[in-house]
PDB file of C-alpha atoms in Angstrom:
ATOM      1  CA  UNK A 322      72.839 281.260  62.411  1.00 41.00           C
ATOM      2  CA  UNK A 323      72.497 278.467  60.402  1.00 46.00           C
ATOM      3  CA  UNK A 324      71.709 274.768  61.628  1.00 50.00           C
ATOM      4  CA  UNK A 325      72.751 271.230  59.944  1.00 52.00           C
ATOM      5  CA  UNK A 326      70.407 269.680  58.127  1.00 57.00           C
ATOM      6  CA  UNK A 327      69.020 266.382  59.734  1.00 60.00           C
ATOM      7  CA  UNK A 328      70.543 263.795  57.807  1.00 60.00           C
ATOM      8  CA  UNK A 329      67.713 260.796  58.983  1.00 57.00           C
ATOM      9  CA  UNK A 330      68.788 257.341  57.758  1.00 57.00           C
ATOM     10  CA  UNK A 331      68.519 253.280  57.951  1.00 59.00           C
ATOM     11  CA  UNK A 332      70.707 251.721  60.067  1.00 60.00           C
ATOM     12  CA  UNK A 333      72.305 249.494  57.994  1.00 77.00           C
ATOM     13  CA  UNK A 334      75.854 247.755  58.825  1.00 80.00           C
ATOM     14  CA  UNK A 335      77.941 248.767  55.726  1.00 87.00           C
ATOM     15  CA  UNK A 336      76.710 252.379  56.261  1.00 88.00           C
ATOM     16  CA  UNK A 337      77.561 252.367  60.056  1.00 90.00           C
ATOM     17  CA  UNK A 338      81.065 250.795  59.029  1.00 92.00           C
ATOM     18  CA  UNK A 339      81.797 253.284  56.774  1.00 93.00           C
ATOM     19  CA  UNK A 340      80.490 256.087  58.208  1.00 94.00           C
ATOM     20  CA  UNK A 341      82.192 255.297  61.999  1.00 95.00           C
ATOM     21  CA  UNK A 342      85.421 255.350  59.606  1.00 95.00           C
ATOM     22  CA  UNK A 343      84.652 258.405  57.886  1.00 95.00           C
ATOM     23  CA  UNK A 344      83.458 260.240  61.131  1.00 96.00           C
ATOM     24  CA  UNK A 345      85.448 258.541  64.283  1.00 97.00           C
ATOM     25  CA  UNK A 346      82.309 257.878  65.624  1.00 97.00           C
ATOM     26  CA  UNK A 347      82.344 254.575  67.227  1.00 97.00           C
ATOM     27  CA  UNK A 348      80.452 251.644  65.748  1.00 95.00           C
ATOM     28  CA  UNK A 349      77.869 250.819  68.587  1.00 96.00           C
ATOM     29  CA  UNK A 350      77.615 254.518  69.559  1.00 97.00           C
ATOM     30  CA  UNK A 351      76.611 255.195  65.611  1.00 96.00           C
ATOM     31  CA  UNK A 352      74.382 252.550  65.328  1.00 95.00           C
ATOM     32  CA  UNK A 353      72.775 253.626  68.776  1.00 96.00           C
ATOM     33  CA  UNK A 354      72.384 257.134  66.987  1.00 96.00           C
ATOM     34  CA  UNK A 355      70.947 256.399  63.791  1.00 94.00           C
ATOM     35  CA  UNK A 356      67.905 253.844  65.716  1.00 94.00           C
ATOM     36  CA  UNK A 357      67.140 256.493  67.653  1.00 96.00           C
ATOM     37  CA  UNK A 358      66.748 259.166  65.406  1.00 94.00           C
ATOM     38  CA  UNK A 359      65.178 256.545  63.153  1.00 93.00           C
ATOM     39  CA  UNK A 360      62.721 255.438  65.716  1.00 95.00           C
ATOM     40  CA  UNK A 361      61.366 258.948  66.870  1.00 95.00           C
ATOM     41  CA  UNK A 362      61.159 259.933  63.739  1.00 93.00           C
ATOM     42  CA  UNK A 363      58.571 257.033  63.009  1.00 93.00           C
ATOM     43  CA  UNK A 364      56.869 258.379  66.146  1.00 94.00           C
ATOM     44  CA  UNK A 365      56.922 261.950  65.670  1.00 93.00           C
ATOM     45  CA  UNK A 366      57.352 262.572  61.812  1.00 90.00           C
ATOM     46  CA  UNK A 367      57.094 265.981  61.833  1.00 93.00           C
ATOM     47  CA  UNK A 368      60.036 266.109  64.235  1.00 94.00           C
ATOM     48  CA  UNK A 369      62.984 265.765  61.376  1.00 93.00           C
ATOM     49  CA  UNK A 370      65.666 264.503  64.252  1.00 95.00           C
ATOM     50  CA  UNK A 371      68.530 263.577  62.078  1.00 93.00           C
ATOM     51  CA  UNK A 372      71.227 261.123  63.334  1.00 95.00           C
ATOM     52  CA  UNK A 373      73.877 263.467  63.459  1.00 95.00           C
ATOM     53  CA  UNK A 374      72.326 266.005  65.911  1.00 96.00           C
ATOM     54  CA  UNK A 375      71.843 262.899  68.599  1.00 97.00           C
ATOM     55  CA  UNK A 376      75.192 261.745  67.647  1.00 97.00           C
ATOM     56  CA  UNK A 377      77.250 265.722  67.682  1.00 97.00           C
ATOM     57  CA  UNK A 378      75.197 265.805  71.740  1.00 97.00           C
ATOM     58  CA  UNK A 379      76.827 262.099  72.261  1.00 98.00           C
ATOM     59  CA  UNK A 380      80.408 263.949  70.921  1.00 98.00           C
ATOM     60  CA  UNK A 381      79.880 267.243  72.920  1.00 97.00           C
ATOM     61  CA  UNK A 382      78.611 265.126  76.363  1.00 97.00           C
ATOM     62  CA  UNK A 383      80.774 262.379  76.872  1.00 97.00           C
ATOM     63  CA  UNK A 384      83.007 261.912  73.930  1.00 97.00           C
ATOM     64  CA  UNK A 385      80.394 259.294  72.823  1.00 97.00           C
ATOM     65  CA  UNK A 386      81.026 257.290  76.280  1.00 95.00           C
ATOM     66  CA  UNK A 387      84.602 257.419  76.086  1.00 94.00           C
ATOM     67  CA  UNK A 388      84.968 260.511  78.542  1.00 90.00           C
ATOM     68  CA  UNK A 389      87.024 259.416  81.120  1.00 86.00           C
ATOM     69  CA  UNK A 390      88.855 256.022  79.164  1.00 89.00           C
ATOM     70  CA  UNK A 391      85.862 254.480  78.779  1.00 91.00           C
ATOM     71  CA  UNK A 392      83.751 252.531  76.306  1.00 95.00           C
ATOM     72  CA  UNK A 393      80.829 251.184  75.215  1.00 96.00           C
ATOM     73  CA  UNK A 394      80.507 247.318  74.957  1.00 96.00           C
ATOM     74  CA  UNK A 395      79.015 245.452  72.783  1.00 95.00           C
ATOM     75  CA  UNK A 396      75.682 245.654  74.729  1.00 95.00           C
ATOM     76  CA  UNK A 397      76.189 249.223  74.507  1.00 96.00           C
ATOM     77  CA  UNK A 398      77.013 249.759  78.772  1.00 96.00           C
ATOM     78  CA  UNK A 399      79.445 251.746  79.211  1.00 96.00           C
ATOM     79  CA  UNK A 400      82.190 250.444  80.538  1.00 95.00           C
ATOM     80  CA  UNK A 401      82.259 252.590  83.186  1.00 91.00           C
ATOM     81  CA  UNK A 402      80.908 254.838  85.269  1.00 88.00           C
ATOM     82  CA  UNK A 403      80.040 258.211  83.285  1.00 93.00           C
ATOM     83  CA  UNK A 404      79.051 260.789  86.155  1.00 94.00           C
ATOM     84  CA  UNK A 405      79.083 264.715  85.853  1.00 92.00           C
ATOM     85  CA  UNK A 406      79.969 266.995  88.360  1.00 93.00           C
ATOM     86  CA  UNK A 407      78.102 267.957  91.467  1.00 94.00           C
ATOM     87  CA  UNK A 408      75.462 270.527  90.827  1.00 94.00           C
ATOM     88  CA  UNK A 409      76.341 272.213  93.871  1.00 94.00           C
ATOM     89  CA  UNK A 410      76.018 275.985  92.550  1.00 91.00           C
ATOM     90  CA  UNK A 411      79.844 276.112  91.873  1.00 90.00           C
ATOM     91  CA  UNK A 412      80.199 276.727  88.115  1.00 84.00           C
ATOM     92  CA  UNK A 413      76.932 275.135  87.642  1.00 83.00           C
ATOM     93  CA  UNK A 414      73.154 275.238  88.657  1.00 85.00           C
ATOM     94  CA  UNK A 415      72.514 274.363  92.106  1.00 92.00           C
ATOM     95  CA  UNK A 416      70.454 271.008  91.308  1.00 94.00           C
ATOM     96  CA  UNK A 417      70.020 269.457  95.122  1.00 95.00           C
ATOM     97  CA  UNK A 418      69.543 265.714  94.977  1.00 95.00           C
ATOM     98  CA  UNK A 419      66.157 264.730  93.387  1.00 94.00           C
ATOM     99  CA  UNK A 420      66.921 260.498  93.198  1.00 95.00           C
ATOM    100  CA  UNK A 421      68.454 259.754  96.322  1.00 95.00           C
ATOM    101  CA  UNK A 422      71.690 259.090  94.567  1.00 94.00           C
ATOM    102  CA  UNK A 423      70.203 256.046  92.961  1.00 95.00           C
ATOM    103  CA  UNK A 424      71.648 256.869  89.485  1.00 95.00           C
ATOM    104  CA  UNK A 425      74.836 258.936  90.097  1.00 95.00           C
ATOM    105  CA  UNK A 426      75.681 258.103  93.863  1.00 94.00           C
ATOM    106  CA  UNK A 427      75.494 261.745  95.165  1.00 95.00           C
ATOM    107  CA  UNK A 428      72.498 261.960  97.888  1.00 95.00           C
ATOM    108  CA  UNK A 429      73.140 266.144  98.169  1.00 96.00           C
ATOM    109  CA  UNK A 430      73.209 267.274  94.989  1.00 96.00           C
ATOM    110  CA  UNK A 431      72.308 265.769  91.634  1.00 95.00           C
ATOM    111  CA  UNK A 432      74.633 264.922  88.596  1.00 95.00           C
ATOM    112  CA  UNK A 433      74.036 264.685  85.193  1.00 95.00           C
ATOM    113  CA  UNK A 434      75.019 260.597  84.345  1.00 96.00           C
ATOM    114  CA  UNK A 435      75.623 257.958  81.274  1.00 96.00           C
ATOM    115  CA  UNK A 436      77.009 259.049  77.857  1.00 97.00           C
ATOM    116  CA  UNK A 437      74.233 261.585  77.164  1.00 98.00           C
ATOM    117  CA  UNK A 438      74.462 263.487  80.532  1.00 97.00           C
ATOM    118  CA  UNK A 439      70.940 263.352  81.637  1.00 96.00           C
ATOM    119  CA  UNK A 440      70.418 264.761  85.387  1.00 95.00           C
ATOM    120  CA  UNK A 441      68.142 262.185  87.358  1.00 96.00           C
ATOM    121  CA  UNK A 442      65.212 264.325  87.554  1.00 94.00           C
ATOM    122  CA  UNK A 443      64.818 264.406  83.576  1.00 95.00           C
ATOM    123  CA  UNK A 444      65.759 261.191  83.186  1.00 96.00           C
ATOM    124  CA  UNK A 445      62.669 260.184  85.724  1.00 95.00           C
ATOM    125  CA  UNK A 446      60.842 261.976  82.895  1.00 94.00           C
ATOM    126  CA  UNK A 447      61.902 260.706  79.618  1.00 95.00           C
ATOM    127  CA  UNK A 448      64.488 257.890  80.146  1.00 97.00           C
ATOM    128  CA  UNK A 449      63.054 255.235  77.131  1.00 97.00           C
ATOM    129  CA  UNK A 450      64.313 251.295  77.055  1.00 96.00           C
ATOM    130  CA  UNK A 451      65.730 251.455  73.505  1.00 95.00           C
ATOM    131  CA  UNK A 452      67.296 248.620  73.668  1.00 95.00           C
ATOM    132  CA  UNK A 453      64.149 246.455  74.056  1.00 94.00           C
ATOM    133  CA  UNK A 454      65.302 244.255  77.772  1.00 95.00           C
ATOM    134  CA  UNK A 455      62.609 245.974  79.782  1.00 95.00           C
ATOM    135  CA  UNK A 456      64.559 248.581  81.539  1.00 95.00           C
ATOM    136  CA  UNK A 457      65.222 252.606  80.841  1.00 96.00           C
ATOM    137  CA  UNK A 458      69.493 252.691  81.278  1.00 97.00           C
ATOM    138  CA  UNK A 459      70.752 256.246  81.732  1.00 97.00           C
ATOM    139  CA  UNK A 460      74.854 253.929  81.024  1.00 97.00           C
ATOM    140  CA  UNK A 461      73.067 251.939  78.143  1.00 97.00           C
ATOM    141  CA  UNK A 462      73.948 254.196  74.670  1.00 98.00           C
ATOM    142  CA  UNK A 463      70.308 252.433  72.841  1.00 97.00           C
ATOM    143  CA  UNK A 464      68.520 253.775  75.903  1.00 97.00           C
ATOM    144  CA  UNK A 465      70.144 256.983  76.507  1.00 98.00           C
ATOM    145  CA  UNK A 466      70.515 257.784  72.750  1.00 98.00           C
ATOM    146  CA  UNK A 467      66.499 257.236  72.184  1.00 97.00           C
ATOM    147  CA  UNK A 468      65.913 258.996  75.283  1.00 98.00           C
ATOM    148  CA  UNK A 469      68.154 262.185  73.763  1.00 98.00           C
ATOM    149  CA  UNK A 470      66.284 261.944  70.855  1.00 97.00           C
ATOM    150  CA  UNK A 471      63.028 261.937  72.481  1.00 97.00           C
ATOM    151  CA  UNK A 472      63.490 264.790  74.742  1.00 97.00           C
ATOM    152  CA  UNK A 473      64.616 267.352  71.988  1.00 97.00           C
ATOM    153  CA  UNK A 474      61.681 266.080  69.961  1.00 96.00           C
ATOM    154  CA  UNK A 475      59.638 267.182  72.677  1.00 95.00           C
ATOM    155  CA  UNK A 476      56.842 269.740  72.513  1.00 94.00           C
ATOM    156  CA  UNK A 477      56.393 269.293  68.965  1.00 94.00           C
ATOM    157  CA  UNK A 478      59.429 270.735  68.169  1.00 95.00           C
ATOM    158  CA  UNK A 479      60.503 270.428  64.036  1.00 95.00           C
ATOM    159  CA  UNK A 480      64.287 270.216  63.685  1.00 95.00           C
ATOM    160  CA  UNK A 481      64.474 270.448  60.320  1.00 92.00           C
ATOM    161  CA  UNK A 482      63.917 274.429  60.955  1.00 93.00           C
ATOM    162  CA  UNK A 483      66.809 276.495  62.708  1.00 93.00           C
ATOM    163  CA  UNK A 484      64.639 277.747  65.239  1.00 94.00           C
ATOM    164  CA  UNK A 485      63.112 274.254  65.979  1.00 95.00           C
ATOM    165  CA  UNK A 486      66.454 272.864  66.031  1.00 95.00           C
ATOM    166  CA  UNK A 487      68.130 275.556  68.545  1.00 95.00           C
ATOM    167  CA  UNK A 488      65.283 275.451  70.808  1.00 96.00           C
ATOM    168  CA  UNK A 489      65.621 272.078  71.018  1.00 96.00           C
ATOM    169  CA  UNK A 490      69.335 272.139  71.787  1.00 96.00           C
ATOM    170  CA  UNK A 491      68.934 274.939  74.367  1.00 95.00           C
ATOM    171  CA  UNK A 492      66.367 272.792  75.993  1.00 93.00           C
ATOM    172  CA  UNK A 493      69.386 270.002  76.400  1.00 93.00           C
ATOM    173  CA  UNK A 494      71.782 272.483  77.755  1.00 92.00           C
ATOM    174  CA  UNK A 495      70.578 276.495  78.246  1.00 90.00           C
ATOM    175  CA  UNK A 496      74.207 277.910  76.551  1.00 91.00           C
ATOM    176  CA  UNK A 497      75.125 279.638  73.445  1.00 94.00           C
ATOM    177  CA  UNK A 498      78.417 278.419  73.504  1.00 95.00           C
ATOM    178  CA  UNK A 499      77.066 274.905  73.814  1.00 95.00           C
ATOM    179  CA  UNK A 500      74.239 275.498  70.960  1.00 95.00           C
ATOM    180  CA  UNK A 501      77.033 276.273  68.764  1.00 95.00           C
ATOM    181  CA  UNK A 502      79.447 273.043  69.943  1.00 96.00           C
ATOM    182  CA  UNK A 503      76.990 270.998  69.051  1.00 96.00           C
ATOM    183  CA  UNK A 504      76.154 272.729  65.607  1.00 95.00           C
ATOM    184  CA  UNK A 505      79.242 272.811  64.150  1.00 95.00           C
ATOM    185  CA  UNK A 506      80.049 269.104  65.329  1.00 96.00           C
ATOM    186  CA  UNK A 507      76.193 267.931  63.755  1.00 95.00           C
ATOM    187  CA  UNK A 508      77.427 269.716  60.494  1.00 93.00           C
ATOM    188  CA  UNK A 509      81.005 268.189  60.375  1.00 95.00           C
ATOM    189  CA  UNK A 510      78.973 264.616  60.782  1.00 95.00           C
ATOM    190  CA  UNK A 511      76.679 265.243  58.156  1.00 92.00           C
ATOM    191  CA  UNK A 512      79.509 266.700  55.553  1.00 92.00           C
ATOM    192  CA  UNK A 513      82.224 264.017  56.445  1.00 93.00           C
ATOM    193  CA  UNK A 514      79.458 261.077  55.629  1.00 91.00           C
ATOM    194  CA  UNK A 515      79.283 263.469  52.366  1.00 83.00           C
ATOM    195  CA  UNK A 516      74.817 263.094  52.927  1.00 72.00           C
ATOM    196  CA  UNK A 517      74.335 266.670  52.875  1.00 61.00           C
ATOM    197  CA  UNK A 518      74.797 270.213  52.495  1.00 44.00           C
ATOM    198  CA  UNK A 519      74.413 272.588  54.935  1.00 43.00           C
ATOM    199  CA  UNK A 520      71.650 275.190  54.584  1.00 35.00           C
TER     200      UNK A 520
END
């Protein structure tokens, strides 16, 4: 299999405008994106996250915190609640409750929560304030995008290589099926901002 290429990038407004239009990304979500990608990359050079992998796991998650009828506002909450399932065993992994239901409200079993999906256990791990008010967000895009971003950086994994890139992905969500979601919809970013070509 093939991966996209990273596309890494500076956040600056007439790109976001243009490439929101080009991609139906929306505007906060994008700009969320590229600072993350932008910001670990500064951190972790040999990493290679490009904005369009953290924004095709935004896509595949939560529709880029729209799942639901939601949206982001302009301080990038969402605008409402974005909780997952109950990882009760049934059509999932059996995840029993590891926050008290302090981020997604469940006390039994945990649930993966905000417009990146991150289970309260991992978030406990690698939730980052990206948005600079003091305070990791799982429902803040800035602080759940950089968080992503972080997390498949991990390990020093180097995306710009397919099997960097895939392990990082199955490290997100252990499926095939989802591996391959999220690589097509990276790759359909990165062509329809016409950035790159796919290797």
């Amino acid at each position: 299999m093939t991966t996209a290429v990273n596309v890494t990038r500076n956040p600056d407004a007439g790109w976001v405008v243009r490439a929101a239009g080009q991609t139906g990304i929306p505007e906060r979500a994008l700009r969320a994106y590229v600072a993350a990608a932008e910001t670990v990359d500064a951190a972790a050079p040999g990493c290679g996250i490009g904005w369009n992998t953290v924004a095709a796991l935004g896509f595949v998650e939560t529709a880029h915190g729209t799942y639901g009828g939601g949206s982001l506002t302009p301080a990038g909450q969402v605008s409402r609640p974005v909780v997952g399932p109950a990882l009760d065993g049934a059509g999932f992994a059996a995840i029993a409750d590891t926050d008290a239901g302090a981020l997604d409200g469940d006390a039994r079993w945990d649930r993966a929560v905000g417009p990146m999906q991150f289970i309260p256990s991992t978030w406990q791990l690698v939730g980052r304030d990206g948005n600079g008010d003091g305070t990791a967000d799982p429902f803040n895009i800035d602080d759940a995008a950089l968080s992503a971003a972080t997390y498949l950086c991990a390990r020093g994994r180097d995306l710009t290589t397919t099997e960097g890139w895939t392990e990082a992905i199955y490290a997100y969500n252990q499926s095939d099926a989802y591996i391959q979601q999220v690589r097509d919809q990276a790759t359909k970013y990165a062509t329809m901002t016409g950035e790159i070509t796919v290797r």
